[in-house]
PDB file of C-alpha atoms in Angstrom:
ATOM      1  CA  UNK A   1       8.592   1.429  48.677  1.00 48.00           C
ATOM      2  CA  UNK A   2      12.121   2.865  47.726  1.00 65.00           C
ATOM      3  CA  UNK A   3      13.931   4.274  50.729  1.00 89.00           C
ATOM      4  CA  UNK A   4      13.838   7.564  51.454  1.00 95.00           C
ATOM      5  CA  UNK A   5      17.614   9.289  50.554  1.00 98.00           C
ATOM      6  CA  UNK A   6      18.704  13.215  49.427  1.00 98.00           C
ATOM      7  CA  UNK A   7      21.062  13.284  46.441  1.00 98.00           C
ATOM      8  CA  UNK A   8      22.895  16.408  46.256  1.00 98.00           C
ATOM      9  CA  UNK A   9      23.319  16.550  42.729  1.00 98.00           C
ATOM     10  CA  UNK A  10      25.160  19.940  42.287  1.00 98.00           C
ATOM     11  CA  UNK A  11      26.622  21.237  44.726  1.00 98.00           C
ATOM     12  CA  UNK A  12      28.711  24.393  44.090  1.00 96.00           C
ATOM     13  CA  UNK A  13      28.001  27.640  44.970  1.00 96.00           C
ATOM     14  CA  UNK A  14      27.554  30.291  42.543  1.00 93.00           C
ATOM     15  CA  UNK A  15      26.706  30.131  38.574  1.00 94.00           C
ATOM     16  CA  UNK A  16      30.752  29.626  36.932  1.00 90.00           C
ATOM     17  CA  UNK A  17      31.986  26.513  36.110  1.00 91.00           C
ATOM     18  CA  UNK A  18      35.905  25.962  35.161  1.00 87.00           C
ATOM     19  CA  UNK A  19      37.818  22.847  34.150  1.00 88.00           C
ATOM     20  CA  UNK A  20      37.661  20.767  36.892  1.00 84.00           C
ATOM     21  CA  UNK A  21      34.485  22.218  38.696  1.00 89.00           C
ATOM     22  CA  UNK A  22      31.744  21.089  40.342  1.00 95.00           C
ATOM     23  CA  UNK A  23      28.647  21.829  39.065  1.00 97.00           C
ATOM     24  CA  UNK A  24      25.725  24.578  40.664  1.00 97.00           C
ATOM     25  CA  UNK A  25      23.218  23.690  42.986  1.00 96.00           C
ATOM     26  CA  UNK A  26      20.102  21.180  42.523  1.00 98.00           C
ATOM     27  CA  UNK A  27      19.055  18.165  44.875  1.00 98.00           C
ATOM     28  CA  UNK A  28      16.624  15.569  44.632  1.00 98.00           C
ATOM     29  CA  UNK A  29      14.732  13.870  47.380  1.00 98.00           C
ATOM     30  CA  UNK A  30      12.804  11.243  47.255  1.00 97.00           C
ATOM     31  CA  UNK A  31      10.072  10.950  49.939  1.00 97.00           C
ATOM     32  CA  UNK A  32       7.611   8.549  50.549  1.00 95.00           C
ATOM     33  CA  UNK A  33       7.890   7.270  46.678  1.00 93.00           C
ATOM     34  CA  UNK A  34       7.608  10.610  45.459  1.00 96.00           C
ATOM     35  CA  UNK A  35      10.720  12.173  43.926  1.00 97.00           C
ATOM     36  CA  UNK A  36      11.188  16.085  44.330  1.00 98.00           C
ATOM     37  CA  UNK A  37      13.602  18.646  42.523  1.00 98.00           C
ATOM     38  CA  UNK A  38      15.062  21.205  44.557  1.00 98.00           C
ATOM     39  CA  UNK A  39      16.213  24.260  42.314  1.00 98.00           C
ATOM     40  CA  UNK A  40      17.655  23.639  39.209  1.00 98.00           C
ATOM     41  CA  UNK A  41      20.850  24.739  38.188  1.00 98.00           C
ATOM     42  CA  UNK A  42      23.091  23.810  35.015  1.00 98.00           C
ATOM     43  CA  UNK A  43      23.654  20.250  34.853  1.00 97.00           C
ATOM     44  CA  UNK A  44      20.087  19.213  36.713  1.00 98.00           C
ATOM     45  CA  UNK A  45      18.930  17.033  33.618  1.00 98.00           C
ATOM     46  CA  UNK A  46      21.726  14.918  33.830  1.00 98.00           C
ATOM     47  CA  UNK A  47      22.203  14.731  37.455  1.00 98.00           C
ATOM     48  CA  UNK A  48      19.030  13.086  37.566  1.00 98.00           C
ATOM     49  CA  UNK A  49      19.525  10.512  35.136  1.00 98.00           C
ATOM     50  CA  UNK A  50      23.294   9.550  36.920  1.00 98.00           C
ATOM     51  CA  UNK A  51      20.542   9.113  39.849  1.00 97.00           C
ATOM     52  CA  UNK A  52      18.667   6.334  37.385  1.00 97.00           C
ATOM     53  CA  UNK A  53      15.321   8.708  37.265  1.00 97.00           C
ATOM     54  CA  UNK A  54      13.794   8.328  34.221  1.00 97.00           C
ATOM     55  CA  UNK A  55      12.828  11.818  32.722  1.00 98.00           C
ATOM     56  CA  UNK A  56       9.570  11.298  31.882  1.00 97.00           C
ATOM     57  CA  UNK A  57       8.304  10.889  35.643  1.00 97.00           C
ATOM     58  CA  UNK A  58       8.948  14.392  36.766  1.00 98.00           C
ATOM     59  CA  UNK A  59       6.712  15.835  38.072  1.00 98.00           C
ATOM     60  CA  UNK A  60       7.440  18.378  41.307  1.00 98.00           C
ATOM     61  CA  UNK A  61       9.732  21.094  41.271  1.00 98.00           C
ATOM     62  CA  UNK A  62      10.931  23.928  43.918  1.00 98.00           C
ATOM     63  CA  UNK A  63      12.883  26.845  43.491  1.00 98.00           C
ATOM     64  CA  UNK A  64      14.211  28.566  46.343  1.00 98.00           C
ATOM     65  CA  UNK A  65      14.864  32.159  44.738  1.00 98.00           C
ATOM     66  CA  UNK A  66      15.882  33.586  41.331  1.00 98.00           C
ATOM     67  CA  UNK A  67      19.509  33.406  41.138  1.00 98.00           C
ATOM     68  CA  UNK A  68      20.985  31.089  37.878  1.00 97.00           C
ATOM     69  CA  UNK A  69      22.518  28.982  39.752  1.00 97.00           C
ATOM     70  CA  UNK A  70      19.104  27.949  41.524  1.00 98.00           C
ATOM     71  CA  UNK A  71      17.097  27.867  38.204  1.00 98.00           C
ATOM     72  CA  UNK A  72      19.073  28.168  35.030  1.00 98.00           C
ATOM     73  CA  UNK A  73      18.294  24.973  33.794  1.00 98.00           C
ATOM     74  CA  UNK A  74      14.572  24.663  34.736  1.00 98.00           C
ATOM     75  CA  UNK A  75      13.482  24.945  31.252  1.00 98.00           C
ATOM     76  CA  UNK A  76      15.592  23.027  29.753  1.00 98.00           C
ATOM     77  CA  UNK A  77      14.997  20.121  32.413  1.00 98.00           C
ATOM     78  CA  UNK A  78      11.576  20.096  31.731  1.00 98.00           C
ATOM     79  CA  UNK A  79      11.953  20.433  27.595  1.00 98.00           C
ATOM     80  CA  UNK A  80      14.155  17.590  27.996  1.00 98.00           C
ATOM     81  CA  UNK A  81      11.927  15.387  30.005  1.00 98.00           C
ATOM     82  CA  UNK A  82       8.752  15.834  27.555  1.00 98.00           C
ATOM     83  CA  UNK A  83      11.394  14.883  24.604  1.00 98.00           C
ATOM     84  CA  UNK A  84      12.308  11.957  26.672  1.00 98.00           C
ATOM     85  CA  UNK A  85       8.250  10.872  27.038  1.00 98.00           C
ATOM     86  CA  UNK A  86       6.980  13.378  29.791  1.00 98.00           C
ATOM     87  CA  UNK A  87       3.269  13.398  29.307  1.00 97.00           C
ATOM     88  CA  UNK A  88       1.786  14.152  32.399  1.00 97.00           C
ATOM     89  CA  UNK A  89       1.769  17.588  34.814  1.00 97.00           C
ATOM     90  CA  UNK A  90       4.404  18.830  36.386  1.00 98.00           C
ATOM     91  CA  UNK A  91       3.996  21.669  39.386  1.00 98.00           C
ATOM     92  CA  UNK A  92       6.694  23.878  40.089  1.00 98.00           C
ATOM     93  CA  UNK A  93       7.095  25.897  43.452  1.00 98.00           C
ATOM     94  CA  UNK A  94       8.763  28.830  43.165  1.00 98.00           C
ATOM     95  CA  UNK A  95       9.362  32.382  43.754  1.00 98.00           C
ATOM     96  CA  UNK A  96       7.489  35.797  42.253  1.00 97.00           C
ATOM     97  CA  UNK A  97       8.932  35.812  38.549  1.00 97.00           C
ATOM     98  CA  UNK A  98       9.312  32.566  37.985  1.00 98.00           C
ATOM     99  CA  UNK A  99       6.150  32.786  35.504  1.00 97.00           C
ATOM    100  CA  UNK A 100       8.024  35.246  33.755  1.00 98.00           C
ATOM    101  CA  UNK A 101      11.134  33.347  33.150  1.00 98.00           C
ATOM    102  CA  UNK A 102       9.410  29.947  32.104  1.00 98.00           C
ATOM    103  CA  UNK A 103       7.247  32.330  29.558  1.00 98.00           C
ATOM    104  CA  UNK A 104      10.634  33.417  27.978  1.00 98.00           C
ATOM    105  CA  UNK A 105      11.516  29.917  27.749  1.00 98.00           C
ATOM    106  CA  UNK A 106       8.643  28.906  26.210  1.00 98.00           C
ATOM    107  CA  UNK A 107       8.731  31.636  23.493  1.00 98.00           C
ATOM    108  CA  UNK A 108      12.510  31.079  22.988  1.00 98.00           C
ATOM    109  CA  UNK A 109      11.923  27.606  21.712  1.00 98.00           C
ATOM    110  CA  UNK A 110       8.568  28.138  20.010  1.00 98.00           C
ATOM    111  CA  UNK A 111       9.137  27.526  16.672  1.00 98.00           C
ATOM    112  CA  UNK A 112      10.874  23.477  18.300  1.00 98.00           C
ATOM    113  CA  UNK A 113       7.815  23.538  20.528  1.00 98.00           C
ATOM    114  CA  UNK A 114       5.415  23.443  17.707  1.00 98.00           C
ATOM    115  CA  UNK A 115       7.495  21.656  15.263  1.00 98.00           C
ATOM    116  CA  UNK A 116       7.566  18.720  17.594  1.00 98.00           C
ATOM    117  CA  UNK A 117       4.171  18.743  18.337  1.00 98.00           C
ATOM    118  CA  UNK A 118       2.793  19.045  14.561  1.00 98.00           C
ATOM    119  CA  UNK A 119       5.694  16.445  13.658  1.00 97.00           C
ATOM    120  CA  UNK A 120       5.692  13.942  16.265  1.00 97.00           C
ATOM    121  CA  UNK A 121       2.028  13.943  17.557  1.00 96.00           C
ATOM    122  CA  UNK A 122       3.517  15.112  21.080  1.00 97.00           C
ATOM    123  CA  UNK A 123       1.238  16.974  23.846  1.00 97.00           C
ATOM    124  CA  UNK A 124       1.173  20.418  24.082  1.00 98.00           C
ATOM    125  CA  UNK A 125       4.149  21.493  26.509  1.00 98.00           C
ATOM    126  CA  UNK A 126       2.915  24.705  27.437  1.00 97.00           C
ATOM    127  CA  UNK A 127      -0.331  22.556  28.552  1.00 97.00           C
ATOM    128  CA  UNK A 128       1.778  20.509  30.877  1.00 98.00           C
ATOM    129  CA  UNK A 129       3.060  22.752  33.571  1.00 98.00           C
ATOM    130  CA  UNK A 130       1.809  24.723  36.468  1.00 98.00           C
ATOM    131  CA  UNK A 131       3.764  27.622  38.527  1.00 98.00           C
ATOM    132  CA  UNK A 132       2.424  28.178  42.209  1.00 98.00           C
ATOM    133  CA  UNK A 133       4.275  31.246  43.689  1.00 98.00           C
ATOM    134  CA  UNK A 134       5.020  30.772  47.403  1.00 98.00           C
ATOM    135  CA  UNK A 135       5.258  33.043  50.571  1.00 97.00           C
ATOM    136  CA  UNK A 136       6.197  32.117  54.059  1.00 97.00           C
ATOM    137  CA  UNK A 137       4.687  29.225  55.451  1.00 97.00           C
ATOM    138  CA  UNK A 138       2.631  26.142  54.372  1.00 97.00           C
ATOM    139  CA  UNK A 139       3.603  25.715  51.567  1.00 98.00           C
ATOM    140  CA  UNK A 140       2.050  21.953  50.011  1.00 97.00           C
ATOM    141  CA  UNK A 141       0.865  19.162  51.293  1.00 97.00           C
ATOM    142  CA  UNK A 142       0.368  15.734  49.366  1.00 94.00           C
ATOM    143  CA  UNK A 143       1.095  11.809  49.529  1.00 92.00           C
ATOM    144  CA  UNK A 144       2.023  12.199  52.985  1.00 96.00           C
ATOM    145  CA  UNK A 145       4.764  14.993  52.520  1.00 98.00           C
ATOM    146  CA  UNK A 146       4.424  18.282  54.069  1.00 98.00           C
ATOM    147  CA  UNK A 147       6.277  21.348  52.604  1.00 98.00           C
ATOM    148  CA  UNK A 148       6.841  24.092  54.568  1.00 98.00           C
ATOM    149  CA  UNK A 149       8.957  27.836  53.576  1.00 98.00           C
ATOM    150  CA  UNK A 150      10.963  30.922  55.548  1.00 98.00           C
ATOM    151  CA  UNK A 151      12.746  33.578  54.196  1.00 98.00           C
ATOM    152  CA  UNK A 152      16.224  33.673  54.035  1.00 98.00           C
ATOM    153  CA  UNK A 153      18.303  36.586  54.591  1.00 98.00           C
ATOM    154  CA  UNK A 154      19.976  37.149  50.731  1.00 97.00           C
ATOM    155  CA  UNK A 155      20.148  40.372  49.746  1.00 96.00           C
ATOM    156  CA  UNK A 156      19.729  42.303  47.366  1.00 96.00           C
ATOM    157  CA  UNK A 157      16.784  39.499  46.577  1.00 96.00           C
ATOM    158  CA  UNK A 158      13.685  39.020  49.144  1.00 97.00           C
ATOM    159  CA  UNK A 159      11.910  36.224  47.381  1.00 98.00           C
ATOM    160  CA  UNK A 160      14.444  33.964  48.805  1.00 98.00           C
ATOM    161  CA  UNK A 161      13.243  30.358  50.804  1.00 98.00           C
ATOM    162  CA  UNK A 162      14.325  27.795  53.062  1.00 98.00           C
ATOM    163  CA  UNK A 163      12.362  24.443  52.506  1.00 98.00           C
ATOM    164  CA  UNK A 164      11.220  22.242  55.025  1.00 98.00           C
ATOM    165  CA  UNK A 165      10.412  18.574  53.789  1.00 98.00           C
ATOM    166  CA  UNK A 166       8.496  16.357  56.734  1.00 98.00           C
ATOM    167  CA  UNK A 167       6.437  13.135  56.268  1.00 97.00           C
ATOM    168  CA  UNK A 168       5.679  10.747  59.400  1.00 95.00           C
ATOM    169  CA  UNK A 169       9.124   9.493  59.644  1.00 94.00           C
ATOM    170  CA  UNK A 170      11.854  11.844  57.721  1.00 96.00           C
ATOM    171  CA  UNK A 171      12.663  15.571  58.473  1.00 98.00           C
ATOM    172  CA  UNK A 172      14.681  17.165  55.868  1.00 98.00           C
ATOM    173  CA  UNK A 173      15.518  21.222  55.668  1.00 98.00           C
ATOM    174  CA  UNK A 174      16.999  22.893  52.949  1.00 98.00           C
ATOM    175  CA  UNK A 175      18.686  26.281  54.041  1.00 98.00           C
ATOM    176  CA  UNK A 176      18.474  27.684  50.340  1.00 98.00           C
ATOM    177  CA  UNK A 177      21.137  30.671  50.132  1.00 98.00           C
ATOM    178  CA  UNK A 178      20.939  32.449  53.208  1.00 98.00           C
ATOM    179  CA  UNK A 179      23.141  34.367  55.707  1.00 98.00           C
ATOM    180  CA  UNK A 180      23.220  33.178  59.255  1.00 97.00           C
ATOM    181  CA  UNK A 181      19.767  33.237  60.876  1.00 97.00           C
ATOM    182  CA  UNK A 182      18.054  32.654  63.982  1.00 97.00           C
ATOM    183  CA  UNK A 183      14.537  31.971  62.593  1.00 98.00           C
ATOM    184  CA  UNK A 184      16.495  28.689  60.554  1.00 98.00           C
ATOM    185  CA  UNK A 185      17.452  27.374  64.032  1.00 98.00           C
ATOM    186  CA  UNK A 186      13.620  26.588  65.018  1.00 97.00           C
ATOM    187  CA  UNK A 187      12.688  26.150  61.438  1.00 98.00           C
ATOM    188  CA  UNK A 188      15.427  23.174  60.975  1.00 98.00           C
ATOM    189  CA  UNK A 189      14.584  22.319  64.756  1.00 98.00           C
ATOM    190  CA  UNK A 190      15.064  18.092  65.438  1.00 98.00           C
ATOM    191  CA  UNK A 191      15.683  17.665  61.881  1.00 98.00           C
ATOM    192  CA  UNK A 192      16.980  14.138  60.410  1.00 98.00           C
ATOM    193  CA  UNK A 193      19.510  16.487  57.963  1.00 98.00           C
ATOM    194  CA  UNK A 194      19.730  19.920  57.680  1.00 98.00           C
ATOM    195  CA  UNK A 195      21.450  20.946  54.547  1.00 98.00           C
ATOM    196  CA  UNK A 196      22.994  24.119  54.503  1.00 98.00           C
ATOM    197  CA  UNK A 197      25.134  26.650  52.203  1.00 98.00           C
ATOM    198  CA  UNK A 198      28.927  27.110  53.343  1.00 97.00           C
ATOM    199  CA  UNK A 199      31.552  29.019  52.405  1.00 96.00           C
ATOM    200  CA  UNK A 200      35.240  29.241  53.958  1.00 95.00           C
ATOM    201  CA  UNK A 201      36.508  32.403  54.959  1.00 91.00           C
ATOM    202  CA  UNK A 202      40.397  31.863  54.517  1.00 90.00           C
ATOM    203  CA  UNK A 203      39.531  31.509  50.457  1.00 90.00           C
ATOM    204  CA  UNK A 204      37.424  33.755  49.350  1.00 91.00           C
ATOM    205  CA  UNK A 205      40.400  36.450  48.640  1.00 85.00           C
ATOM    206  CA  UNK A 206      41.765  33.611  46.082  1.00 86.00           C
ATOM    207  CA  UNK A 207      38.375  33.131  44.685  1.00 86.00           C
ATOM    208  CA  UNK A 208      37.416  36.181  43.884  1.00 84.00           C
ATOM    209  CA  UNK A 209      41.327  36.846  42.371  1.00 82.00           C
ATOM    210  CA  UNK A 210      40.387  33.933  40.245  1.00 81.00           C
ATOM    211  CA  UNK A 211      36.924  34.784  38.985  1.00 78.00           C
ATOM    212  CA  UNK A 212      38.369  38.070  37.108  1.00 70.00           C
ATOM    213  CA  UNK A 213      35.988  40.105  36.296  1.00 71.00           C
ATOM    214  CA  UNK A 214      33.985  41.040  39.610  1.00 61.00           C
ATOM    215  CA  UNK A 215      34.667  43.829  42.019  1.00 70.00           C
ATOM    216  CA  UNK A 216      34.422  44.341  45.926  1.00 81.00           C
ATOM    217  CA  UNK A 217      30.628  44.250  45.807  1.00 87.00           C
ATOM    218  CA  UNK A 218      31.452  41.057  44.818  1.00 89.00           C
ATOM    219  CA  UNK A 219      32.695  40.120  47.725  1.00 86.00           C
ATOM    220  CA  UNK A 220      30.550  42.273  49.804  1.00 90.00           C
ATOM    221  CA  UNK A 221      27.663  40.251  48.406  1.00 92.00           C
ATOM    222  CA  UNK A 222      29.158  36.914  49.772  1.00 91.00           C
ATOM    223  CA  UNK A 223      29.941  38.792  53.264  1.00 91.00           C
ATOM    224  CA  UNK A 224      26.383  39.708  53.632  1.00 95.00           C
ATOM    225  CA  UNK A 225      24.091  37.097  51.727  1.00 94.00           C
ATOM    226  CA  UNK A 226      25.965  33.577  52.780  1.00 97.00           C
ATOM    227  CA  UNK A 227      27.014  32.047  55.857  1.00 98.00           C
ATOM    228  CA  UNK A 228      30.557  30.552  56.505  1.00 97.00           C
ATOM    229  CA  UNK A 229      30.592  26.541  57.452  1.00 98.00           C
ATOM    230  CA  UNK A 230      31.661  27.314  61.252  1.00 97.00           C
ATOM    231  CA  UNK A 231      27.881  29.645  61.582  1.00 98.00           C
ATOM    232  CA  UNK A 232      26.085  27.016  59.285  1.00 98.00           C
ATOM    233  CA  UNK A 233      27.618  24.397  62.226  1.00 98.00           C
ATOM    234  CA  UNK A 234      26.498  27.088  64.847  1.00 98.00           C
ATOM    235  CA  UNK A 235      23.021  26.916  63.413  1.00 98.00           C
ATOM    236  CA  UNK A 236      23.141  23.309  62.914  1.00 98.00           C
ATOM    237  CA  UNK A 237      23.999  22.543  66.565  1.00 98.00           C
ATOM    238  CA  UNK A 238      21.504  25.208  67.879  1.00 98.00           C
ATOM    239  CA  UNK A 239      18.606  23.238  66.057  1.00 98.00           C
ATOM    240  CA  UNK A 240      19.541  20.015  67.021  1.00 98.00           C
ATOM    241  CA  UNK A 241      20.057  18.547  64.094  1.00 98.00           C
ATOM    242  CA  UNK A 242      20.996  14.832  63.345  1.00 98.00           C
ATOM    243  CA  UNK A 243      23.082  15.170  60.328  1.00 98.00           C
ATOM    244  CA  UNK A 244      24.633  18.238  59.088  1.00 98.00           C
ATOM    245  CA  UNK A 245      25.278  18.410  55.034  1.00 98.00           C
ATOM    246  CA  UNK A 246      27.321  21.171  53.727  1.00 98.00           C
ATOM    247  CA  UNK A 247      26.354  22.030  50.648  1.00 98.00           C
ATOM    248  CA  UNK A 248      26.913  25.611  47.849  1.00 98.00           C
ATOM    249  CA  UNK A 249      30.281  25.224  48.518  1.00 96.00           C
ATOM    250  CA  UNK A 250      32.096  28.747  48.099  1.00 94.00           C
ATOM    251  CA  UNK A 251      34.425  27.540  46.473  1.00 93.00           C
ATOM    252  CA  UNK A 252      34.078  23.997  45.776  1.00 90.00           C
ATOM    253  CA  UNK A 253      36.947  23.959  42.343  1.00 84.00           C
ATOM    254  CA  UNK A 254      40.051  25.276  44.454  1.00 86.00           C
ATOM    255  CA  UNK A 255      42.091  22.522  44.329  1.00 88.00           C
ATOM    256  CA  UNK A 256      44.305  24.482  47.612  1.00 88.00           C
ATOM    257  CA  UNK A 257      41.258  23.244  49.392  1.00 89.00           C
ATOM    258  CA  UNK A 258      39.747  19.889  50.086  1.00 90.00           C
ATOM    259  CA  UNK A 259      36.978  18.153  52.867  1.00 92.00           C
ATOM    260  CA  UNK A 260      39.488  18.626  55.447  1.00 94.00           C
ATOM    261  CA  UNK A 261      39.213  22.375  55.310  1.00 95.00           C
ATOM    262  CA  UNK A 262      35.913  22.018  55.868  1.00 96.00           C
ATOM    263  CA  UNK A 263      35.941  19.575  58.553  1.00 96.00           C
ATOM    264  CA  UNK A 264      38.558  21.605  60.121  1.00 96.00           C
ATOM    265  CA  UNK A 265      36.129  25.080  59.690  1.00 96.00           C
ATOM    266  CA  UNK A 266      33.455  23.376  61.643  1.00 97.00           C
ATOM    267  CA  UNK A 267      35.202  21.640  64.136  1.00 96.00           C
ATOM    268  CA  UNK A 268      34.793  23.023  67.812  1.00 94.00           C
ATOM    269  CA  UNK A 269      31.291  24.107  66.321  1.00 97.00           C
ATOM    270  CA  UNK A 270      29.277  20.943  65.076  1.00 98.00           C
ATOM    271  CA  UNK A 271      30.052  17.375  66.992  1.00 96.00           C
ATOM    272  CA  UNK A 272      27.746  15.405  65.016  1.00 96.00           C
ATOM    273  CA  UNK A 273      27.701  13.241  61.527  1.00 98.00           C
ATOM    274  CA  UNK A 274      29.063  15.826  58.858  1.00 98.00           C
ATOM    275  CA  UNK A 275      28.799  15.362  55.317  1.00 98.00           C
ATOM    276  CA  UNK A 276      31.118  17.417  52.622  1.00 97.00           C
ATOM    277  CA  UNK A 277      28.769  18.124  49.841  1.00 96.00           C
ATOM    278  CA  UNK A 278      29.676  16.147  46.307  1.00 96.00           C
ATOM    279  CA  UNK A 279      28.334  16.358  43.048  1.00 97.00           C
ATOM    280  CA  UNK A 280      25.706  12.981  42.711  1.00 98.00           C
ATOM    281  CA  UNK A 281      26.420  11.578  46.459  1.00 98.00           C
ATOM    282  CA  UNK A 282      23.391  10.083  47.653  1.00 97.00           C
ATOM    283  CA  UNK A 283      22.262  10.411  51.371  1.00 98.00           C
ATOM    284  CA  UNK A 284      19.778   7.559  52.823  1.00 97.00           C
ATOM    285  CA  UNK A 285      17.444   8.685  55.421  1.00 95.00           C
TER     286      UNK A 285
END
């Protein structure tokens, strides 16, 4: 059996991407054999195949709430994968409205949907796929891997999730986009890695200069719907974590700021094995 490992495979926060960027958030775990997509922002598809997964074996997808830079590419990932052999089901976990967005997909490429399946004897994609909407709690349970949800605190949005990933040996928790609290602390409690969303405080005046066209509420919105590194190290230490990831960097393209600022924002807060989110870095469990 292939060893359980996390790749972060996009790992900046928020939907732009400039020369030079990293790309928005997805992650892919692989548990117990099984390989699992977490949220799916632009440049999923070929994230995964850097991580040597072959398209056609997707099959299980979450989505932690409806913001593009969780789920922009979601249809596209899963158009690509049937072009690329997919033949088989594949169940996506998600949020209220996610039906609604994958329906617009689907009638958006219609007239390519049907071509291909007249032309090239493919399966019906619209047969292929199947939307569970989530709430609070258990969440699914299969091959030995037990998924488990809270809500986050990310306003304006309520339909927003933390993930919990636990089979008999591996504990991993997603934070999804969250501000600080308390309920994540006994959610991520013991965990083998707790991934969390981070921003740092000193550069989010530079940011938000450099982004152009927002406004205060902007910046209001990051104040009230994120968490800075030194609380997601707060929550991290509070839970007991093993590992702490840092991942949905804000920002994660300023080149005035490297891993050491974030070492530096946790330090004091978080004593254990830190790791500085990267686009494609693989973590073993």
């Amino acid at each position: 059996m292939t060893q359980d490992y996390v790749a972060l495979l996009g790992t900046k926060g928020g939907p732009a991407i400039r020369p030079g960027s990293s790309l928005p958030t997805s992650n892919l775990l692989c548990l117990n054999g099984q390989r699992i997509v977490v949220d799916c922002a632009l440049g999923v598809t070929k994230g995964l195949i850097d991580q040597g997964m072959q398209l056609r074996d997707l099959s299980l997808i979450f989505i932690s709430h409806l913001h593009s830079d969780h789920y922009l590419e979601l249809g596209p990932l899963i158009h690509t994968a049937w072009t690329a052999g997919l033949k088989s089901g594949v169940v996506i976990y998600g949020p209220d409205g996610l039906g609604t967005y994958w329906d617009g997909f689907l009638a958006s490429m219609k007239a390519d949907i049907d071509l291909r399946i007249m032309d090239e004897g493919r399966p019906d994609l619209r047969d292929l796929v199947t939307i569970h909407v989530i709430d609070a709690g258990d969440v699914m349970q299969q091959d030995g891997i037990t998924v488990s949800a809270i809500r986050t605190a990310h306003p304006p949005l309520v339909d927003t999730f933390a993930f919990s990933f636990k089979t008999d040996q591996t504990h991993v928790v997603i934070s999804g986009d969250t501000a600080p609290i308390k309920a994540l602390e006994d959610f991520a409690r013991g965990a083998d890695l707790l991934i969390h969303e981070a921003m740092l405080e000193a550069a989010l005046p530079a940011l938000l200069s450099r982004i152009g066209n927002g406004s205060d509420k902007l910046m209001a919105h990051w104040l009230r719907s994120h968490t800075f590194a030194h609380d997601a190290a707060k929550t991290a230490t509070a839970a007991g974590v093993k590992r702490l990831a840092l991942s949905h960097l804000i920002p994660s393209d300023d080149p005035d700021y490297g891993p050491q600022d974030w070492q530096d924002a946790v330090a004091g807060h978080w004593d254990g094995p830190l790791i500085v989110g990267q686009d494609g870095i693989k973590i073993a469990l």
